[in-house]
PDB file of C-alpha atoms in Angstrom:
ATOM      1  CA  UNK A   1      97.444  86.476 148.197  1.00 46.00           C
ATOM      2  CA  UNK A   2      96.097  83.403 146.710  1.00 45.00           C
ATOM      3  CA  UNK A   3      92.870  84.689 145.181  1.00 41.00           C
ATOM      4  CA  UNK A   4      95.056  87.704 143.338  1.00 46.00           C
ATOM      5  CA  UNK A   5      97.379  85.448 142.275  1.00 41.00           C
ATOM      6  CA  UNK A   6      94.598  83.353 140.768  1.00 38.00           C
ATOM      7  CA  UNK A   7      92.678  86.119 139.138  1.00 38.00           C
ATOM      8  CA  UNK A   8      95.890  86.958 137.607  1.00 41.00           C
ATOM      9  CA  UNK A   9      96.264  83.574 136.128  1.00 41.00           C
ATOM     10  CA  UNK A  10      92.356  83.495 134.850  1.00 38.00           C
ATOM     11  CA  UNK A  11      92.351  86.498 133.429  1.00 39.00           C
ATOM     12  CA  UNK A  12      96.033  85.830 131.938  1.00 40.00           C
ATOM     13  CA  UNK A  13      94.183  82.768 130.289  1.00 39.00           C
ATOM     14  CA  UNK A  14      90.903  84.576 129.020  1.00 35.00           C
ATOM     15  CA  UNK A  15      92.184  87.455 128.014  1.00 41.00           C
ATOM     16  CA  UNK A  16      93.246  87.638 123.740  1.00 39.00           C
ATOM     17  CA  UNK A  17      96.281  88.478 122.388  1.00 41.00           C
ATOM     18  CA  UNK A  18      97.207  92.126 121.523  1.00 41.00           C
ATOM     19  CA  UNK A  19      99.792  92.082 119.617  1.00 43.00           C
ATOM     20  CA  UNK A  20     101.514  95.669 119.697  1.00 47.00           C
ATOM     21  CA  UNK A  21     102.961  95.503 116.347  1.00 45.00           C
ATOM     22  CA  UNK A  22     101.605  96.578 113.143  1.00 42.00           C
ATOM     23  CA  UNK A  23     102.933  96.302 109.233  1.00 40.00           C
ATOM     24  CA  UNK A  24     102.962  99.827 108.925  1.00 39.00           C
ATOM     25  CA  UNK A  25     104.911 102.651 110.515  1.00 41.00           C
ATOM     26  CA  UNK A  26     102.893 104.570 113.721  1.00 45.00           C
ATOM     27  CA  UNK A  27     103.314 107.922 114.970  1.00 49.00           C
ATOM     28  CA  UNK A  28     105.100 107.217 118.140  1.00 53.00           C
ATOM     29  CA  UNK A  29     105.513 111.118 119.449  1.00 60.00           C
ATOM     30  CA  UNK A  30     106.566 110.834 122.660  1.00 83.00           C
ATOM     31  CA  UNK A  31     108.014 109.527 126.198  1.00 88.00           C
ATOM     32  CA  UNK A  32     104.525 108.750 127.360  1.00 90.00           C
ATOM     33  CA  UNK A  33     103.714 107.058 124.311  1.00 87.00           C
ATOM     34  CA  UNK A  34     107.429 104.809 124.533  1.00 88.00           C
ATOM     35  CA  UNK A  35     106.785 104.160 127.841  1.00 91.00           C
ATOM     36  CA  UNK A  36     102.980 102.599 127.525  1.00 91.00           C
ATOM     37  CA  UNK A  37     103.820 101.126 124.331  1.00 87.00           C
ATOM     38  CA  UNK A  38     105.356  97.870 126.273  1.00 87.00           C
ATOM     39  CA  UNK A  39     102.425  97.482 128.285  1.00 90.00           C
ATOM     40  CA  UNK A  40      99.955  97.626 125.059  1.00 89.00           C
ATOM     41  CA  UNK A  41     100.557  93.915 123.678  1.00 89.00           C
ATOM     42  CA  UNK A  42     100.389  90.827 126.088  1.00 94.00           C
ATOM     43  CA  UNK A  43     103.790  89.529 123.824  1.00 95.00           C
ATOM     44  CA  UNK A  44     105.637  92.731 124.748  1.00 94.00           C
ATOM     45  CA  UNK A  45     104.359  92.532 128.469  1.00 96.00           C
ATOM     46  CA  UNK A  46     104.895  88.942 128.781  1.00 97.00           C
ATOM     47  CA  UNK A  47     108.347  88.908 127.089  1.00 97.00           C
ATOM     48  CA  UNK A  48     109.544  91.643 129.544  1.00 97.00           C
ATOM     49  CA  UNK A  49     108.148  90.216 132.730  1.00 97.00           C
ATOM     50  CA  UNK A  50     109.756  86.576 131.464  1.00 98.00           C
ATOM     51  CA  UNK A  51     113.011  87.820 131.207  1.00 98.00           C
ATOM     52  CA  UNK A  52     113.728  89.224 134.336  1.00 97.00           C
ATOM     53  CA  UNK A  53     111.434  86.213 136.207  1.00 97.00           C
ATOM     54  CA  UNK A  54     113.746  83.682 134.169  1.00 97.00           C
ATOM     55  CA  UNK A  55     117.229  85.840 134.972  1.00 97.00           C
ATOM     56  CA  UNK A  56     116.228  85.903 138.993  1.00 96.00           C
ATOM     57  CA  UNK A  57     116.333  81.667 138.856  1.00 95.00           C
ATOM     58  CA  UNK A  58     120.133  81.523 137.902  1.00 95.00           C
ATOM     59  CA  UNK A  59     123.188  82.172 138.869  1.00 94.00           C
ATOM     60  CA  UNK A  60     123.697  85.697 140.709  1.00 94.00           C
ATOM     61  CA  UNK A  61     126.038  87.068 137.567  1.00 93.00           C
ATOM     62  CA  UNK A  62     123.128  86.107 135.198  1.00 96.00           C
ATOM     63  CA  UNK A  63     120.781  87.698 137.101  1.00 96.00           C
ATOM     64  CA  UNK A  64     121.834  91.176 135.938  1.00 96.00           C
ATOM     65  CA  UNK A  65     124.020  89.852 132.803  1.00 98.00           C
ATOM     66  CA  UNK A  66     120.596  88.150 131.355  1.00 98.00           C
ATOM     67  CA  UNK A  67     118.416  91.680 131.480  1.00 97.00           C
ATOM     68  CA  UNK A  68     121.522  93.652 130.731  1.00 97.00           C
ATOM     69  CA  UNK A  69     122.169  91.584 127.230  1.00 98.00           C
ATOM     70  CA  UNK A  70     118.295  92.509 126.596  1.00 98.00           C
ATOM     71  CA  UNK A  71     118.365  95.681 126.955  1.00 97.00           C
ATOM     72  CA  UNK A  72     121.465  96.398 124.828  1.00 98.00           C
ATOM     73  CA  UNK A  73     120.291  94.597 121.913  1.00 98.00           C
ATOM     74  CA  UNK A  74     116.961  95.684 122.335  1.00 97.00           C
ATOM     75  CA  UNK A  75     118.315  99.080 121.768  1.00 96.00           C
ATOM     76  CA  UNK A  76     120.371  97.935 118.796  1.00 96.00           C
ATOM     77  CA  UNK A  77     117.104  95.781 117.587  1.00 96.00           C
ATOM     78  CA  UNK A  78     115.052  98.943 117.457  1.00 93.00           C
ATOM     79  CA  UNK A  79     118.193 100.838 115.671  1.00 93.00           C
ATOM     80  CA  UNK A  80     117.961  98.040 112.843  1.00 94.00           C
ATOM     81  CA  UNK A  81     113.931  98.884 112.645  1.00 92.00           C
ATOM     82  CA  UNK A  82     114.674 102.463 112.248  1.00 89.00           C
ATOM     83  CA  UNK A  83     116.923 101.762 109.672  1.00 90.00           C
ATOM     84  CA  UNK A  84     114.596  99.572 107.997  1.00 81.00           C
ATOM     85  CA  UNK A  85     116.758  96.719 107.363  1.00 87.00           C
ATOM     86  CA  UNK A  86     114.736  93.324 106.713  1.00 90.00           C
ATOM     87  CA  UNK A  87     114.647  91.086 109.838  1.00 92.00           C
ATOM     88  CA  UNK A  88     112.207  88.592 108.418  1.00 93.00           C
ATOM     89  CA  UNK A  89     109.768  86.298 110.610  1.00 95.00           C
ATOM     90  CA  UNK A  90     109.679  89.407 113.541  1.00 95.00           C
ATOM     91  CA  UNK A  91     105.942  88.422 115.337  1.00 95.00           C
ATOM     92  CA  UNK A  92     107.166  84.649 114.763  1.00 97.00           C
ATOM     93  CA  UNK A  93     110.565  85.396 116.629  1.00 97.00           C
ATOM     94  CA  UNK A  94     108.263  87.755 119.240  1.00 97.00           C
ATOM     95  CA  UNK A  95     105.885  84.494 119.787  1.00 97.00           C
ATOM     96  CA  UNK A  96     108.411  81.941 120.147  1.00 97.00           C
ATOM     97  CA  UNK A  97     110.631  84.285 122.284  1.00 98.00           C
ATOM     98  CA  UNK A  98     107.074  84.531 124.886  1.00 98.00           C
ATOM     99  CA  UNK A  99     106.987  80.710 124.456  1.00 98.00           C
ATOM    100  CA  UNK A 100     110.439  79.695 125.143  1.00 98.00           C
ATOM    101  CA  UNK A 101     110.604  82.074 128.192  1.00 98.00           C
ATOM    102  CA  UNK A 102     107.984  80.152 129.434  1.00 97.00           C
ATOM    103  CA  UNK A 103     109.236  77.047 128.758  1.00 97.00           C
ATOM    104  CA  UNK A 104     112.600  78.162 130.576  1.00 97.00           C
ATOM    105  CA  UNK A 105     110.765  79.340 133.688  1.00 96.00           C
ATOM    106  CA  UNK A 106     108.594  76.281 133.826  1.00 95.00           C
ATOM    107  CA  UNK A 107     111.652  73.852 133.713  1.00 94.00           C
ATOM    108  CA  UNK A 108     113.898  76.266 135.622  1.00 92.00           C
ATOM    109  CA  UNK A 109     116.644  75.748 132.909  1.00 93.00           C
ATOM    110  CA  UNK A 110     120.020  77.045 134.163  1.00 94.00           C
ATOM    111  CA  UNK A 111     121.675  77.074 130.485  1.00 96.00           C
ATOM    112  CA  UNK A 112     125.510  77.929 130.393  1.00 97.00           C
ATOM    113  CA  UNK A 113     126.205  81.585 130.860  1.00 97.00           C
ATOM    114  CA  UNK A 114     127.019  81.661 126.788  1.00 97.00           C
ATOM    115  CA  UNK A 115     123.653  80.086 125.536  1.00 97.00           C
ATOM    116  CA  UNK A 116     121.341  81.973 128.109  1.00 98.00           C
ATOM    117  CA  UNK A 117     122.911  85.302 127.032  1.00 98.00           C
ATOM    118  CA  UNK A 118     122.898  84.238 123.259  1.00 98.00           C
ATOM    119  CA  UNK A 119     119.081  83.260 123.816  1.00 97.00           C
ATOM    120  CA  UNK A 120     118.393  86.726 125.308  1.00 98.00           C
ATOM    121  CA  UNK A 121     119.796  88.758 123.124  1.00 98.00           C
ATOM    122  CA  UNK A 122     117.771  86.646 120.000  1.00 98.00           C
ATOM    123  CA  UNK A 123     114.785  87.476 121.630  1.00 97.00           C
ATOM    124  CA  UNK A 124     115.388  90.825 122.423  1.00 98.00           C
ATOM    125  CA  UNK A 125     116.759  91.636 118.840  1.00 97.00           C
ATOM    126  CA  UNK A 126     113.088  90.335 117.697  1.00 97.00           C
ATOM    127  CA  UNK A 127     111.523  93.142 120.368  1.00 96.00           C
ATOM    128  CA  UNK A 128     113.470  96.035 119.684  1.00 95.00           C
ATOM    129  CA  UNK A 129     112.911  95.530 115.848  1.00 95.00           C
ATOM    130  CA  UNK A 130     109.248  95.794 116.045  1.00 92.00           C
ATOM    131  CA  UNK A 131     109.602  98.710 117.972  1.00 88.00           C
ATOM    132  CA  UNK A 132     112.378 100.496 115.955  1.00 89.00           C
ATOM    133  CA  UNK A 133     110.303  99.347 112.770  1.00 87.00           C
ATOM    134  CA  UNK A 134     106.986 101.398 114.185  1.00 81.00           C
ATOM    135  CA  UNK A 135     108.701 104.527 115.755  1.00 78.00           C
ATOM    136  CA  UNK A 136     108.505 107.286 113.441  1.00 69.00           C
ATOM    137  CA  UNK A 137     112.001 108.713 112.715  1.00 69.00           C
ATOM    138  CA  UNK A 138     111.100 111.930 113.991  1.00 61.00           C
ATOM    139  CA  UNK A 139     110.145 110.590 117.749  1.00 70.00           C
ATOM    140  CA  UNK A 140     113.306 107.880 118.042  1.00 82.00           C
ATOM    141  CA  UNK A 141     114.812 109.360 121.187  1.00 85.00           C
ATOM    142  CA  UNK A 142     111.884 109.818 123.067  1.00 88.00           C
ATOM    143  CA  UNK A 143     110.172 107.025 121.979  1.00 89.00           C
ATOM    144  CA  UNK A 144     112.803 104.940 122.828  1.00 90.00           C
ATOM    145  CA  UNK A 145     113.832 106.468 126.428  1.00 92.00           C
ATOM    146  CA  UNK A 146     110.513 105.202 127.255  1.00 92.00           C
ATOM    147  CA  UNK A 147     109.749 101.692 125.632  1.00 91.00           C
ATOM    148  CA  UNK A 148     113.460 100.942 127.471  1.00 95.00           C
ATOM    149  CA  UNK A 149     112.666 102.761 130.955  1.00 95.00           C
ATOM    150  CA  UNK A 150     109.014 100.446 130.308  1.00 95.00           C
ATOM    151  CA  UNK A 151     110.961  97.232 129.588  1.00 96.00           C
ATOM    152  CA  UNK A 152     113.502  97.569 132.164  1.00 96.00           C
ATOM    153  CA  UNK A 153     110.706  98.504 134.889  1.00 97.00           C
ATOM    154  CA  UNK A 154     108.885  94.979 133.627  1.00 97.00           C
ATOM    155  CA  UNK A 155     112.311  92.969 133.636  1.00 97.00           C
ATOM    156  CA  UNK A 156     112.564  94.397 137.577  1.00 97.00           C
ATOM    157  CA  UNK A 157     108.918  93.224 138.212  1.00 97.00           C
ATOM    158  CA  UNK A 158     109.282  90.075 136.821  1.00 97.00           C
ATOM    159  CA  UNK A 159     112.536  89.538 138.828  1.00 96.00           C
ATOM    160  CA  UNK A 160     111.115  90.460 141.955  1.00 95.00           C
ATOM    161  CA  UNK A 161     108.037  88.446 141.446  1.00 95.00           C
ATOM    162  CA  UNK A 162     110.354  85.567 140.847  1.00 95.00           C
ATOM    163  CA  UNK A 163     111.902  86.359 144.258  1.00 92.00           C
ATOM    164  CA  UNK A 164     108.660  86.309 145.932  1.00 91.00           C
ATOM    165  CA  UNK A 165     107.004  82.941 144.436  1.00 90.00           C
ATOM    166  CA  UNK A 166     110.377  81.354 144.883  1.00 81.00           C
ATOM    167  CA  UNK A 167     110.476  81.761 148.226  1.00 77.00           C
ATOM    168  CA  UNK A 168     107.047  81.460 149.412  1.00 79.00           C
ATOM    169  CA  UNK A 169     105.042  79.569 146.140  1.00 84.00           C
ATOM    170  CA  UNK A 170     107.363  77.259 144.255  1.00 81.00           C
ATOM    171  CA  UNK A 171     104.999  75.389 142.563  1.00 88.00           C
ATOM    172  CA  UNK A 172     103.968  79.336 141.409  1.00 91.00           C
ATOM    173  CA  UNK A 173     106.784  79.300 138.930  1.00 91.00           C
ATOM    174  CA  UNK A 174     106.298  76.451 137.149  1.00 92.00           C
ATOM    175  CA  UNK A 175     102.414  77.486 136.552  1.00 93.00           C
ATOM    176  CA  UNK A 176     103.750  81.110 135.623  1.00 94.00           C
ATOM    177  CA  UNK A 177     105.970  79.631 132.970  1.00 95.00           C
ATOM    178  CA  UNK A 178     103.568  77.432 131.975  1.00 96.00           C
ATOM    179  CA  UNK A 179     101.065  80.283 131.404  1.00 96.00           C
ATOM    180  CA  UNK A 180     103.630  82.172 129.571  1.00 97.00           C
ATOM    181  CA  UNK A 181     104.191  79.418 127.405  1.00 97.00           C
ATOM    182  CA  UNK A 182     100.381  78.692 126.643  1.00 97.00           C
ATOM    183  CA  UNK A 183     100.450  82.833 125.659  1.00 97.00           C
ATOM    184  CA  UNK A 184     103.590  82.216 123.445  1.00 97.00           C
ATOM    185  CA  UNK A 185     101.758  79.163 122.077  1.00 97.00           C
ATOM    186  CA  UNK A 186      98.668  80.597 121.527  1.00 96.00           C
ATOM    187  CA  UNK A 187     100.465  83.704 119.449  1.00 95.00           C
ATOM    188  CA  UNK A 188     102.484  82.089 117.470  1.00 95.00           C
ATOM    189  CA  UNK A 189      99.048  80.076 116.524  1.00 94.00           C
ATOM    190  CA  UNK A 190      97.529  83.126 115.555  1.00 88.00           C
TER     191      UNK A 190
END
């Protein structure tokens, strides 16, 4: 257990950033390519895996509440992209989401039930935009069945990996967050 969990971390810290966003619009034709899409950018996959970590350290109504607030306005974040309304500063809200996750997991912040749901749904209107923004019109539904079916199946992972390293790895956490936060660092650098 302790030699995968740090391989994880080394190659979490050597690897570059992808970011899975680009300035122009992408051809985003199916379920496969919705559901992968999350997984393609280490801000997407970190984000996702944060959230639901983050939302398994409070209270037991924020653990679902926290996720649940994503995913709606991650849907209604992608709507806006589709609609091409101007969000401005999207990869800087993306970065700064990854780094404040981190920073929340490392200090194992337990905000008021208001500010941690405000908080998620910032960051998750910043997701869903850059998604909705590269999703061709023609491929919305599918496209976005699977980047939310993706996102949800990371905020689960990241929950129960929460669970586990709470449990059996404390000190885990804080070097997971702090990790994250290094990534969300290092992006918004970039």
């Amino acid at each position: 257990m302790k030699l995968k969990v740090a391989s994880l971390a080394m190659l979490t810290l050597t690897s570059t950033p992808a970011l899975a966003h680009t300035s122009t619009v992408v051809e985003h034709s199916s379920l496969l390519s919705g559901l992968t899409h999350p997984l393609a950018g280490i801000d997407h996959l970190l984000a996702m895996l944060a959230v639901g970590f983050w939302a398994a350290m409070q209270k037991p109504a924020l653990r679902f509440q926290i996720p649940l607030t994503f995913m709606l306005v991650l849907l209604a974040g992608f709507m806006l992209g589709q609609m091409a309304i101007n969000l401005p500063v999207v990869e800087a809200g993306i970065a700064t989401s990854v780094l404040m996750l981190g920073l929340l997991i490392t200090t194992a912040a337990r905000l008021p039930a208001s500010v941690a749901l405000g908080l998620s749904g910032v960051f998750a209107l910043f997701h869903g935009y850059a998604h909705g923004a590269e999703a061709a019109a023609s491929s919305m539904t599918l496209f976005a069945a699977g980047f939310l079916g993706s996102s949800l199946m990371l905020h689960l992972c990241g929950g129960m990996a929460a669970n586990t390293v709470k449990t059996q790895l404390p000190a885990l956490a804080k070097l997971a967050g702090l990790v994250i936060a290094a990534a969300g660092a290092t992006l918004l650098a970039a």
